[in-house]
mmCIF file of C-alpha atoms in Angstrom:
data_model
loop_
_atom_site.group_PDB
_atom_site.id
_atom_site.type_symbol
_atom_site.label_atom_id
_atom_site.label_comp_id
_atom_site.label_asym_id
_atom_site.label_seq_id
_atom_site.Cartn_x
_atom_site.Cartn_y
_atom_site.Cartn_z
ATOM 1 C CA UNK W 1 2.425 31.568 -0.075
ATOM 2 C CA UNK W 2 0.177 29.275 -2.027
ATOM 3 C CA UNK W 3 1.298 25.706 -2.158
ATOM 4 C CA UNK W 4 -0.596 23.306 -4.310
ATOM 5 C CA UNK W 5 -0.478 19.714 -3.244
ATOM 6 C CA UNK W 6 -1.037 17.258 -6.019
ATOM 7 C CA UNK W 7 -2.331 14.946 -3.374
ATOM 8 C CA UNK W 8 -5.397 17.112 -2.949
ATOM 9 C CA UNK W 9 -6.319 16.279 -6.509
ATOM 10 C CA UNK W 10 -5.746 12.624 -5.882
ATOM 11 C CA UNK W 11 -7.408 12.309 -2.527
ATOM 12 C CA UNK W 12 -10.256 9.936 -2.950
ATOM 13 C CA UNK W 13 -11.474 9.457 0.558
ATOM 14 C CA UNK W 14 -15.221 9.104 0.379
ATOM 15 C CA UNK W 15 -17.016 12.235 1.407
ATOM 16 C CA UNK W 16 -13.824 14.131 2.053
ATOM 17 C CA UNK W 17 -12.404 15.725 -1.023
ATOM 18 C CA UNK W 18 -10.914 18.702 0.780
ATOM 19 C CA UNK W 19 -8.518 17.698 3.535
ATOM 20 C CA UNK W 20 -8.749 20.086 6.427
ATOM 21 C CA UNK W 21 -5.710 18.736 8.185
ATOM 22 C CA UNK W 22 -2.285 20.271 8.177
ATOM 23 C CA UNK W 23 -0.181 18.814 5.441
ATOM 24 C CA UNK W 24 3.330 17.572 5.949
ATOM 25 C CA UNK W 25 5.149 16.846 2.788
ATOM 26 C CA UNK W 26 7.979 14.402 3.098
ATOM 27 C CA UNK W 27 10.139 16.565 0.939
ATOM 28 C CA UNK W 28 9.683 19.321 3.496
ATOM 29 C CA UNK W 29 11.088 17.360 6.364
ATOM 30 C CA UNK W 30 14.633 18.449 6.898
ATOM 31 C CA UNK W 31 17.594 16.515 8.140
ATOM 32 C CA UNK W 32 16.559 12.914 7.604
ATOM 33 C CA UNK W 33 19.061 10.479 8.926
ATOM 34 C CA UNK W 34 21.165 9.089 6.134
ATOM 35 C CA UNK W 35 22.507 6.027 7.835
ATOM 36 C CA UNK W 36 20.714 2.728 8.174
ATOM 37 C CA UNK W 37 19.840 3.146 11.804
ATOM 38 C CA UNK W 38 17.031 5.126 13.249
ATOM 39 C CA UNK W 39 17.708 8.633 14.500
ATOM 40 C CA UNK W 40 18.829 8.996 18.041
ATOM 41 C CA UNK W 41 16.844 10.647 20.784
ATOM 42 C CA UNK W 42 19.060 13.718 20.503
ATOM 43 C CA UNK W 43 18.561 13.693 16.760
ATOM 44 C CA UNK W 44 14.840 13.956 17.195
ATOM 45 C CA UNK W 45 15.015 16.885 19.533
ATOM 46 C CA UNK W 46 17.399 18.892 17.459
ATOM 47 C CA UNK W 47 15.744 18.234 14.154
ATOM 48 C CA UNK W 48 14.111 20.952 12.180
ATOM 49 C CA UNK W 49 10.830 20.189 10.551
ATOM 50 C CA UNK W 50 8.937 22.206 8.034
ATOM 51 C CA UNK W 51 5.215 21.923 8.411
ATOM 52 C CA UNK W 52 2.662 23.116 5.970
ATOM 53 C CA UNK W 53 -0.831 23.765 7.210
ATOM 54 C CA UNK W 54 -3.948 24.275 5.224
ATOM 55 C CA UNK W 55 -7.579 25.017 5.672
ATOM 56 C CA UNK W 56 -10.489 25.343 3.333
ATOM 57 C CA UNK W 57 -10.654 29.093 3.767
ATOM 58 C CA UNK W 58 -7.094 30.281 3.982
ATOM 59 C CA UNK W 59 -4.078 29.987 1.818
ATOM 60 C CA UNK W 60 -1.650 27.321 2.694
ATOM 61 C CA UNK W 61 0.855 28.611 5.155
ATOM 62 C CA UNK W 62 4.361 27.355 5.501
ATOM 63 C CA UNK W 63 6.102 27.640 8.807
ATOM 64 C CA UNK W 64 9.347 26.353 10.160
ATOM 65 C CA UNK W 65 9.289 24.839 13.576
ATOM 66 C CA UNK W 66 12.609 25.307 15.260
ATOM 67 C CA UNK W 67 14.387 23.186 17.773
ATOM 68 C CA UNK W 68 12.068 21.571 20.235
ATOM 69 C CA UNK W 69 10.872 23.399 23.346
ATOM 70 C CA UNK W 70 12.792 20.809 25.272
ATOM 71 C CA UNK W 71 15.973 22.511 24.216
ATOM 72 C CA UNK W 72 15.140 25.924 22.933
ATOM 73 C CA UNK W 73 12.343 26.778 25.315
ATOM 74 C CA UNK W 74 10.379 28.305 22.484
ATOM 75 C CA UNK W 75 6.760 27.470 22.063
ATOM 76 C CA UNK W 76 5.022 25.925 19.211
ATOM 77 C CA UNK W 77 5.115 22.264 18.605
ATOM 78 C CA UNK W 78 4.831 18.814 20.129
ATOM 79 C CA UNK W 79 7.543 16.943 21.961
ATOM 80 C CA UNK W 80 6.025 18.087 25.210
ATOM 81 C CA UNK W 81 6.924 14.801 26.802
ATOM 82 C CA UNK W 82 9.673 14.410 29.328
ATOM 83 C CA UNK W 83 12.827 12.807 27.946
ATOM 84 C CA UNK W 84 12.089 9.490 29.622
ATOM 85 C CA UNK W 85 8.686 9.411 27.924
ATOM 86 C CA UNK W 86 10.282 10.337 24.658
ATOM 87 C CA UNK W 87 12.729 7.480 24.936
ATOM 88 C CA UNK W 88 9.950 5.027 25.650
ATOM 89 C CA UNK W 89 7.957 6.341 22.742
ATOM 90 C CA UNK W 90 10.996 6.227 20.489
ATOM 91 C CA UNK W 91 11.387 2.566 21.374
ATOM 92 C CA UNK W 92 7.748 1.887 20.541
ATOM 93 C CA UNK W 93 7.922 3.648 17.208
ATOM 94 C CA UNK W 94 11.141 1.872 16.318
ATOM 95 C CA UNK W 95 9.504 -1.456 17.069
ATOM 96 C CA UNK W 96 6.778 -0.675 14.545
ATOM 97 C CA UNK W 97 9.222 0.192 11.778
ATOM 98 C CA UNK W 98 12.240 -1.968 12.568
ATOM 99 C CA UNK W 99 10.984 -5.108 10.860
ATOM 100 C CA UNK W 100 10.599 -3.263 7.566
ATOM 101 C CA UNK W 101 13.981 -1.628 8.026
ATOM 102 C CA UNK W 102 15.640 -4.971 8.634
ATOM 103 C CA UNK W 103 13.819 -6.671 5.772
ATOM 104 C CA UNK W 104 14.812 -4.304 3.008
ATOM 105 C CA UNK W 105 18.483 -4.963 3.599
ATOM 106 C CA UNK W 106 17.831 -8.416 2.185
ATOM 107 C CA UNK W 107 16.409 -7.072 -1.060
ATOM 108 C CA UNK W 108 19.648 -7.477 -2.939
ATOM 109 C CA UNK W 109 18.079 -6.698 -6.312
ATOM 110 C CA UNK W 110 16.814 -3.355 -5.086
ATOM 111 C CA UNK W 111 20.041 -1.657 -4.101
ATOM 112 C CA UNK W 112 19.102 1.547 -5.902
ATOM 113 C CA UNK W 113 15.847 1.783 -4.003
ATOM 114 C CA UNK W 114 17.240 1.020 -0.568
ATOM 115 C CA UNK W 115 18.413 4.534 0.333
ATOM 116 C CA UNK W 116 15.080 5.988 -0.750
ATOM 117 C CA UNK W 117 13.071 3.439 1.166
ATOM 118 C CA UNK W 118 15.300 3.829 4.178
ATOM 119 C CA UNK W 119 14.953 7.598 4.051
ATOM 120 C CA UNK W 120 11.211 7.198 4.033
ATOM 121 C CA UNK W 121 11.288 5.020 7.132
ATOM 122 C CA UNK W 122 13.366 7.617 8.925
ATOM 123 C CA UNK W 123 10.946 10.367 7.929
ATOM 124 C CA UNK W 124 8.029 8.252 8.993
ATOM 125 C CA UNK W 125 9.760 7.694 12.295
ATOM 126 C CA UNK W 126 10.023 11.452 12.788
ATOM 127 C CA UNK W 127 6.402 11.934 11.836
ATOM 128 C CA UNK W 128 5.151 9.245 14.205
ATOM 129 C CA UNK W 129 7.273 10.706 16.976
ATOM 130 C CA UNK W 130 5.939 14.190 16.433
ATOM 131 C CA UNK W 131 2.272 13.300 16.453
ATOM 132 C CA UNK W 132 0.189 11.724 19.086
ATOM 133 C CA UNK W 133 -0.287 8.423 17.322
ATOM 134 C CA UNK W 134 -0.742 5.501 19.651
ATOM 135 C CA UNK W 135 1.675 3.004 18.188
ATOM 136 C CA UNK W 136 1.610 0.609 21.125
ATOM 137 C CA UNK W 137 -0.927 -1.629 19.428
ATOM 138 C CA UNK W 138 0.139 -0.956 15.853
ATOM 139 C CA UNK W 139 1.368 -4.010 13.980
ATOM 140 C CA UNK W 140 4.843 -3.896 12.484
ATOM 141 C CA UNK W 141 5.087 -2.338 9.065
ATOM 142 C CA UNK W 142 5.965 -5.097 6.587
ATOM 143 C CA UNK W 143 8.304 -4.856 3.620
ATOM 144 C CA UNK W 144 7.764 -6.776 0.393
ATOM 145 C CA UNK W 145 9.872 -6.991 -2.718
ATOM 146 C CA UNK W 146 7.971 -6.362 -5.924
ATOM 147 C CA UNK W 147 9.075 -6.807 -9.529
ATOM 148 C CA UNK W 148 10.586 -3.348 -9.713
ATOM 149 C CA UNK W 149 9.544 -1.983 -6.375
ATOM 150 C CA UNK W 150 9.718 -2.132 -2.628
ATOM 151 C CA UNK W 151 6.382 -2.084 -0.863
ATOM 152 C CA UNK W 152 5.886 -1.195 2.789
ATOM 153 C CA UNK W 153 2.500 -2.332 3.927
ATOM 154 C CA UNK W 154 0.428 -2.388 7.072
ATOM 155 C CA UNK W 155 -1.877 -5.357 6.767
ATOM 156 C CA UNK W 156 -4.942 -5.622 8.932
ATOM 157 C CA UNK W 157 -8.051 -7.713 8.333
ATOM 158 C CA UNK W 158 -10.107 -4.664 7.436
ATOM 159 C CA UNK W 159 -7.605 -2.153 6.113
ATOM 160 C CA UNK W 160 -4.266 -1.837 4.419
ATOM 161 C CA UNK W 161 -1.899 1.078 4.053
ATOM 162 C CA UNK W 162 0.974 0.816 1.617
ATOM 163 C CA UNK W 163 3.936 2.840 0.408
ATOM 164 C CA UNK W 164 5.408 1.679 -2.871
ATOM 165 C CA UNK W 165 8.852 2.720 -4.084
ATOM 166 C CA UNK W 166 9.380 2.204 -7.788
ATOM 167 C CA UNK W 167 12.445 2.169 -9.987
ATOM 168 C CA UNK W 168 10.824 5.054 -11.771
ATOM 169 C CA UNK W 169 10.442 7.355 -8.799
ATOM 170 C CA UNK W 170 7.575 9.244 -10.379
ATOM 171 C CA UNK W 171 5.531 6.067 -10.102
ATOM 172 C CA UNK W 172 6.127 5.745 -6.364
ATOM 173 C CA UNK W 173 2.871 5.971 -4.501
ATOM 174 C CA UNK W 174 0.917 5.292 -1.344
ATOM 175 C CA UNK W 175 -2.526 3.843 -0.786
ATOM 176 C CA UNK W 176 -5.124 3.236 1.843
ATOM 177 C CA UNK W 177 -7.786 0.595 1.336
ATOM 178 C CA UNK W 178 -10.439 -0.205 3.871
ATOM 179 C CA UNK W 179 -13.448 -2.454 3.605
ATOM 180 C CA UNK W 180 -17.045 -1.889 4.608
ATOM 181 C CA UNK W 181 -16.238 -2.598 8.252
ATOM 182 C CA UNK W 182 -13.784 0.297 8.339
ATOM 183 C CA UNK W 183 -15.660 2.779 6.212
ATOM 184 C CA UNK W 184 -14.771 1.842 2.650
ATOM 185 C CA UNK W 185 -12.047 4.458 2.519
ATOM 186 C CA UNK W 186 -10.221 4.398 -0.806
ATOM 187 C CA UNK W 187 -7.312 6.801 -1.100
ATOM 188 C CA UNK W 188 -4.053 6.959 -2.958
ATOM 189 C CA UNK W 189 -1.484 9.428 -4.150
ATOM 190 C CA UNK W 190 2.070 9.862 -5.261
ATOM 191 C CA UNK W 191 4.852 9.797 -2.726
ATOM 192 C CA UNK W 192 6.296 13.106 -3.846
ATOM 193 C CA UNK W 193 3.371 15.057 -2.478
ATOM 194 C CA UNK W 194 2.146 12.610 0.122
ATOM 195 C CA UNK W 195 -0.202 14.045 2.722
ATOM 196 C CA UNK W 196 1.437 12.211 5.541
ATOM 197 C CA UNK W 197 -0.543 13.949 8.238
ATOM 198 C CA UNK W 198 -3.792 12.833 6.662
ATOM 199 C CA UNK W 199 -2.550 9.257 6.858
ATOM 200 C CA UNK W 200 -1.331 9.740 10.414
ATOM 201 C CA UNK W 201 -4.679 11.176 11.366
ATOM 202 C CA UNK W 202 -6.404 8.160 9.867
ATOM 203 C CA UNK W 203 -4.024 5.907 11.789
ATOM 204 C CA UNK W 204 -4.823 7.786 14.965
ATOM 205 C CA UNK W 205 -8.537 7.269 14.434
ATOM 206 C CA UNK W 206 -8.252 3.826 12.864
ATOM 207 C CA UNK W 207 -11.361 1.832 13.608
ATOM 208 C CA UNK W 208 -9.699 -1.471 14.428
ATOM 209 C CA UNK A 1 -20.467 -23.713 -7.521
ATOM 210 C CA UNK A 2 -22.869 -21.243 -9.032
ATOM 211 C CA UNK A 3 -22.256 -19.616 -12.356
ATOM 212 C CA UNK A 4 -23.444 -16.309 -13.662
ATOM 213 C CA UNK A 5 -22.684 -15.095 -17.149
ATOM 214 C CA UNK A 6 -20.172 -17.883 -17.503
ATOM 215 C CA UNK A 7 -18.201 -16.800 -14.471
ATOM 216 C CA UNK A 8 -17.938 -18.737 -11.241
ATOM 217 C CA UNK A 9 -18.648 -16.946 -7.995
ATOM 218 C CA UNK A 10 -15.050 -17.291 -6.948
ATOM 219 C CA UNK A 11 -11.646 -17.303 -8.552
ATOM 220 C CA UNK A 12 -8.293 -18.689 -7.488
ATOM 221 C CA UNK A 13 -5.108 -16.686 -7.687
ATOM 222 C CA UNK A 14 -1.855 -18.594 -7.566
ATOM 223 C CA UNK A 15 0.977 -17.299 -5.398
ATOM 224 C CA UNK A 16 3.897 -17.704 -7.731
ATOM 225 C CA UNK A 17 6.455 -15.660 -5.819
ATOM 226 C CA UNK A 18 7.789 -16.294 -2.349
ATOM 227 C CA UNK A 19 8.166 -12.545 -1.884
ATOM 228 C CA UNK A 20 4.409 -12.096 -1.885
ATOM 229 C CA UNK A 21 4.101 -13.882 1.448
ATOM 230 C CA UNK A 22 6.031 -12.960 4.571
ATOM 231 C CA UNK A 23 5.341 -14.913 7.748
ATOM 232 C CA UNK A 24 2.050 -16.086 6.316
ATOM 233 C CA UNK A 25 0.928 -12.531 5.596
ATOM 234 C CA UNK A 26 0.023 -11.814 2.008
ATOM 235 C CA UNK A 27 0.996 -8.595 0.354
ATOM 236 C CA UNK A 28 -1.216 -6.621 -1.979
ATOM 237 C CA UNK A 29 1.452 -7.353 -4.579
ATOM 238 C CA UNK A 30 -0.345 -10.643 -5.207
ATOM 239 C CA UNK A 31 -3.081 -8.788 -7.100
ATOM 240 C CA UNK A 32 -0.899 -6.355 -8.968
ATOM 241 C CA UNK A 33 -1.087 -7.024 -12.684
ATOM 242 C CA UNK A 34 1.712 -7.950 -15.010
ATOM 243 C CA UNK A 35 2.154 -4.600 -16.738
ATOM 244 C CA UNK A 36 3.849 -6.230 -19.706
ATOM 245 C CA UNK A 37 0.616 -7.920 -20.724
ATOM 246 C CA UNK A 38 -0.792 -4.722 -22.197
ATOM 247 C CA UNK A 39 1.427 -5.281 -25.228
ATOM 248 C CA UNK A 40 -0.499 -8.421 -26.109
ATOM 249 C CA UNK A 41 -3.976 -6.982 -25.693
ATOM 250 C CA UNK A 42 -6.083 -4.941 -28.063
ATOM 251 C CA UNK A 43 -7.513 -2.979 -25.143
ATOM 252 C CA UNK A 44 -4.017 -2.420 -23.643
ATOM 253 C CA UNK A 45 -5.279 -3.625 -20.257
ATOM 254 C CA UNK A 46 -3.085 -5.147 -17.572
ATOM 255 C CA UNK A 47 -3.731 -8.760 -16.605
ATOM 256 C CA UNK A 48 -3.726 -10.488 -13.257
ATOM 257 C CA UNK A 49 -4.007 -14.171 -14.071
ATOM 258 C CA UNK A 50 -6.634 -16.254 -12.247
ATOM 259 C CA UNK A 51 -8.419 -19.549 -12.481
ATOM 260 C CA UNK A 52 -12.209 -19.506 -12.236
ATOM 261 C CA UNK A 53 -13.418 -21.927 -9.601
ATOM 262 C CA UNK A 54 -15.805 -23.723 -11.904
ATOM 263 C CA UNK A 55 -15.846 -26.920 -9.878
ATOM 264 C CA UNK A 56 -14.357 -28.634 -6.856
ATOM 265 C CA UNK A 57 -11.197 -29.542 -8.734
ATOM 266 C CA UNK A 58 -10.218 -25.986 -9.580
ATOM 267 C CA UNK A 59 -8.257 -25.406 -6.386
ATOM 268 C CA UNK A 60 -6.281 -28.629 -6.528
ATOM 269 C CA UNK A 61 -5.688 -28.105 -10.247
ATOM 270 C CA UNK A 62 -4.351 -24.610 -9.573
ATOM 271 C CA UNK A 63 -2.101 -25.810 -6.789
ATOM 272 C CA UNK A 64 -0.454 -28.238 -9.184
ATOM 273 C CA UNK A 65 0.525 -25.432 -11.540
ATOM 274 C CA UNK A 66 3.810 -23.520 -11.421
ATOM 275 C CA UNK A 67 1.841 -20.317 -10.910
ATOM 276 C CA UNK A 68 0.879 -21.598 -7.461
ATOM 277 C CA UNK A 69 4.300 -22.656 -6.292
ATOM 278 C CA UNK A 70 3.786 -20.855 -2.991
ATOM 279 C CA UNK A 71 0.077 -21.480 -2.553
ATOM 280 C CA UNK A 72 -3.145 -19.984 -3.777
ATOM 281 C CA UNK A 73 -5.912 -17.622 -2.677
ATOM 282 C CA UNK A 74 -9.631 -17.569 -3.136
ATOM 283 C CA UNK A 75 -11.281 -14.300 -4.117
ATOM 284 C CA UNK A 76 -15.030 -13.824 -4.557
ATOM 285 C CA UNK A 77 -16.011 -12.412 -7.935
ATOM 286 C CA UNK A 78 -18.172 -10.007 -5.983
ATOM 287 C CA UNK A 79 -14.994 -8.317 -4.720
ATOM 288 C CA UNK A 80 -14.149 -7.322 -8.290
ATOM 289 C CA UNK A 81 -17.689 -6.109 -8.882
ATOM 290 C CA UNK A 82 -17.530 -4.042 -5.697
ATOM 291 C CA UNK A 83 -14.422 -2.242 -6.919
ATOM 292 C CA UNK A 84 -16.239 -1.327 -10.107
ATOM 293 C CA UNK A 85 -19.218 -0.056 -8.131
ATOM 294 C CA UNK A 86 -17.203 2.339 -5.991
ATOM 295 C CA UNK A 87 -17.442 5.929 -7.205
ATOM 296 C CA UNK A 88 -13.675 6.310 -7.095
ATOM 297 C CA UNK A 89 -12.949 3.253 -9.183
ATOM 298 C CA UNK A 90 -15.969 2.834 -11.405
ATOM 299 C CA UNK A 91 -15.266 0.356 -14.168
ATOM 300 C CA UNK A 92 -11.561 0.170 -13.448
ATOM 301 C CA UNK A 93 -11.599 -3.602 -13.764
ATOM 302 C CA UNK A 94 -13.039 -6.275 -15.935
ATOM 303 C CA UNK A 95 -12.702 -10.025 -15.886
ATOM 304 C CA UNK A 96 -12.608 -12.607 -18.576
ATOM 305 C CA UNK A 97 -12.005 -16.158 -19.555
ATOM 306 C CA UNK A 98 -8.943 -16.492 -21.673
ATOM 307 C CA UNK A 99 -6.731 -19.364 -22.694
ATOM 308 C CA UNK A 100 -3.397 -19.174 -20.954
ATOM 309 C CA UNK A 101 -0.444 -18.956 -23.285
ATOM 310 C CA UNK A 102 1.598 -20.854 -20.688
ATOM 311 C CA UNK A 103 -0.861 -23.719 -20.364
ATOM 312 C CA UNK A 104 -3.402 -23.975 -23.155
ATOM 313 C CA UNK A 105 -4.972 -27.010 -21.477
ATOM 314 C CA UNK A 106 -6.029 -25.055 -18.396
ATOM 315 C CA UNK A 107 -9.843 -25.038 -18.583
ATOM 316 C CA UNK A 108 -10.238 -22.574 -15.744
ATOM 317 C CA UNK A 109 -7.997 -19.778 -16.839
ATOM 318 C CA UNK A 110 -8.996 -16.159 -16.964
ATOM 319 C CA UNK A 111 -7.840 -12.726 -15.951
ATOM 320 C CA UNK A 112 -8.704 -9.791 -13.801
ATOM 321 C CA UNK A 113 -7.950 -6.935 -16.175
ATOM 322 C CA UNK A 114 -7.055 -3.430 -15.023
ATOM 323 C CA UNK A 115 -8.076 -0.970 -17.689
ATOM 324 C CA UNK A 116 -5.219 0.753 -19.414
ATOM 325 C CA UNK A 117 -6.189 4.259 -18.344
ATOM 326 C CA UNK A 118 -6.137 3.426 -14.624
ATOM 327 C CA UNK A 119 -3.098 5.179 -13.134
ATOM 328 C CA UNK A 120 -0.519 3.026 -11.423
ATOM 329 C CA UNK A 121 -1.068 4.400 -7.894
ATOM 330 C CA UNK A 122 -4.723 3.577 -8.278
ATOM 331 C CA UNK A 123 -3.911 0.092 -9.551
ATOM 332 C CA UNK A 124 -1.932 -0.544 -6.388
ATOM 333 C CA UNK A 125 -4.776 0.759 -4.273
ATOM 334 C CA UNK A 126 -7.245 -1.492 -6.077
ATOM 335 C CA UNK A 127 -4.905 -4.464 -5.614
ATOM 336 C CA UNK A 128 -4.970 -3.749 -1.872
ATOM 337 C CA UNK A 129 -8.758 -3.531 -1.946
ATOM 338 C CA UNK A 130 -8.932 -6.943 -3.588
ATOM 339 C CA UNK A 131 -6.450 -8.364 -1.083
ATOM 340 C CA UNK A 132 -8.788 -7.327 1.734
ATOM 341 C CA UNK A 133 -11.429 -9.601 0.256
ATOM 342 C CA UNK A 134 -9.376 -12.817 0.180
ATOM 343 C CA UNK A 135 -11.515 -15.459 1.821
ATOM 344 C CA UNK A 136 -9.179 -18.455 1.820
ATOM 345 C CA UNK A 137 -5.492 -19.185 1.593
ATOM 346 C CA UNK A 138 -4.348 -22.580 0.355
ATOM 347 C CA UNK A 139 -0.834 -23.762 1.208
ATOM 348 C CA UNK A 140 1.326 -25.127 -1.610
ATOM 349 C CA UNK A 141 1.191 -28.836 -2.390
#
């Protein structure tokens, strides 16, 4: 099955116009939590996630990863940690995202955007849990209230990553900006076809 | 202050909204343009209002204006030039001196102008790029 990601057209990372990483589209992640709390440990394990992989030479392949090996005993995908590790990691990931989650509740003029932004945080939580991203030294994601938007932003001296949710959802987008110290990476795209794994991979390898 | 082509080496951006700063951390929102300004421009560009730092009084002058109710930032003009030199954002920005409609007596006023054909996701990415280059933050008076 050929899946065209609009992000691939928009990817502007210098010297890397063809992402070779698997692509996870947010719209492909099933069962996001709908409440305003983060998913529970059990929720993570039992969740189903659709992952799309790609390479430069093969068609994009879509595959559904079933319940975690922790429960189903079937092979295939992450969550190899023992439950106690998973709980500790869940706590770490929550600590990175909780500030943003708490902040948006105060954006009283953005009630229509809150469920969307909250959904995103839950999906991001899943994604961070499922990939080996060291979040222990990751600063909290910040939330800012724009004119007609909510912006989540990681702010470091030499790089910024942002996710902007607009009243007009088609305008919602993400960006990565890094300076000369961190490679002058300039990337952006729309949130509908976000290449989350590309961003996670950059986070994993972030220079500082 | 040095001047080149009538532009100072640095400009000052007022922080006019409390939401742009959280715990002393400044969001990229501070450099997002006012999209409504395209209606008043022949080139349909989007303006981010600045004051050119033409002399030592420019910062204190800016901080006395309503546009700097929550402080001000200093941005090197070179940061704008660098955006325009990047292959991905060539000539996405321009800058200008322009009399402010809100304060016609402001001798420093100008704009960073995002060209009209720059897509919004890219505008936000450029705003973040500019925010990385902030050299100084001035608290409100």
